[in-house]
């Protein structure tokens, strides 16, 4: 017992006593965490960098050559060489007309020389264009779907569809009524048409072909291939006299495009409205002092009117509005107004109006001066508008403001007969190999894409031999 007590006392005395704390000032600064990093996409929109995206990219290592430059993947080189080889083979195929065979042994290409002479017997066949004539007839620009079709097929050719022939013949009968039809018989004629339908059914292509045909016929055509540009980008100012928003940069571009093809017509058409043109703010230069309008000289033509809007930025928007009124008064030649992406004029624009210090309201497209002048179809002029789903506008209501109730025309997707011609055309253009092409396979593509032309073009190269 005594030994145990002595051992415990010895162990307690051997433990070191705790020393009091001593505080010393370190000369090195205390490290602080770095501030968070932000990326600014624009003056209005702010976004914090996504941590997931940065960590995900760290694990991916690119391939570099000895000089430190990024090396091109082998599959890219193979794709380029394959495309070049395909182009060479297609050039050699041009010498063999026996390859131009469609379904059931029918000709794949029509021999009709112009869009004006196309008839029902030419449907489900392809009409060959030349890029020079297309760019000449459509200097405002080609639709995106048409350009993509030409790039993938390596040929400027389009399918002749009955929907286009019906649209063309409708306007043709308005301008030149046939003598054989008695009053009250035949299809109803529409001076105002809105092309509607599902995605990739050919609305923009049909409108571009209609403009091409009308200009071949000698018509005066006001063509807007990108109606969304009227509601996005550039400068915008609120006109105190009208309460609408002026977009002078878009007005100048529209006038330049209109002058490209129609210059010869405009020089022969006199101005019929003698009122002075109201002036607004110019593109980035503000408004003129003590000048509210500009008078056109006596004897001016529509060419002089359009040229005035191009040269004087303060008059650009006023000239576009005046041009719309002048087009309604032209009686010497047929006048057609063709607007693609027409549905973008029935929703909100990109512009915003400051309401308070920290609040803004979106500006609707109808509040824009140019859109307000051209959007309405409640008139006696020939006007065709095409909806475009690439603008992401969404589904609009059936009864659109200032649009006749019966103006909408549904553009269908490919029928089974049209799909047969399309797939045989892609076979002719070597988008698919002969070994795997069969009626069963192209019908699978058609039903899988539900007649969507863009999807069919993308699926055809993936045909495989049936088991």
mmCIF file of C-alpha atoms in Angstrom, residues 88 110 121 139 162-163 218 283 286 313 330 390 419 443:
data_model
loop_
_atom_site.group_PDB
_atom_site.id
_atom_site.type_symbol
_atom_site.label_atom_id
_atom_site.label_comp_id
_atom_site.label_asym_id
_atom_site.label_seq_id
_atom_site.Cartn_x
_atom_site.Cartn_y
_atom_site.Cartn_z
ATOM 1 C CA UNK A 88 -14.692 15.108 -106.822
ATOM 2 C CA UNK A 110 -37.181 18.791 -114.017
ATOM 3 C CA UNK A 121 -46.255 17.405 -113.472
ATOM 4 C CA UNK A 139 -29.573 40.167 -102.931
ATOM 5 C CA UNK A 162 -47.370 21.613 -104.660
ATOM 6 C CA UNK A 163 -47.604 24.068 -101.754
ATOM 7 C CA UNK A 218 -41.018 41.994 -113.378
ATOM 8 C CA UNK A 283 -28.054 56.712 -85.663
ATOM 9 C CA UNK A 286 -29.096 62.798 -81.992
ATOM 10 C CA UNK A 313 -29.790 59.183 -91.235
ATOM 11 C CA UNK A 330 -48.239 52.059 -107.283
ATOM 12 C CA UNK A 390 -35.890 29.626 -85.460
ATOM 13 C CA UNK A 419 -39.837 11.960 -99.179
ATOM 14 C CA UNK A 443 -39.175 4.946 -95.200
#
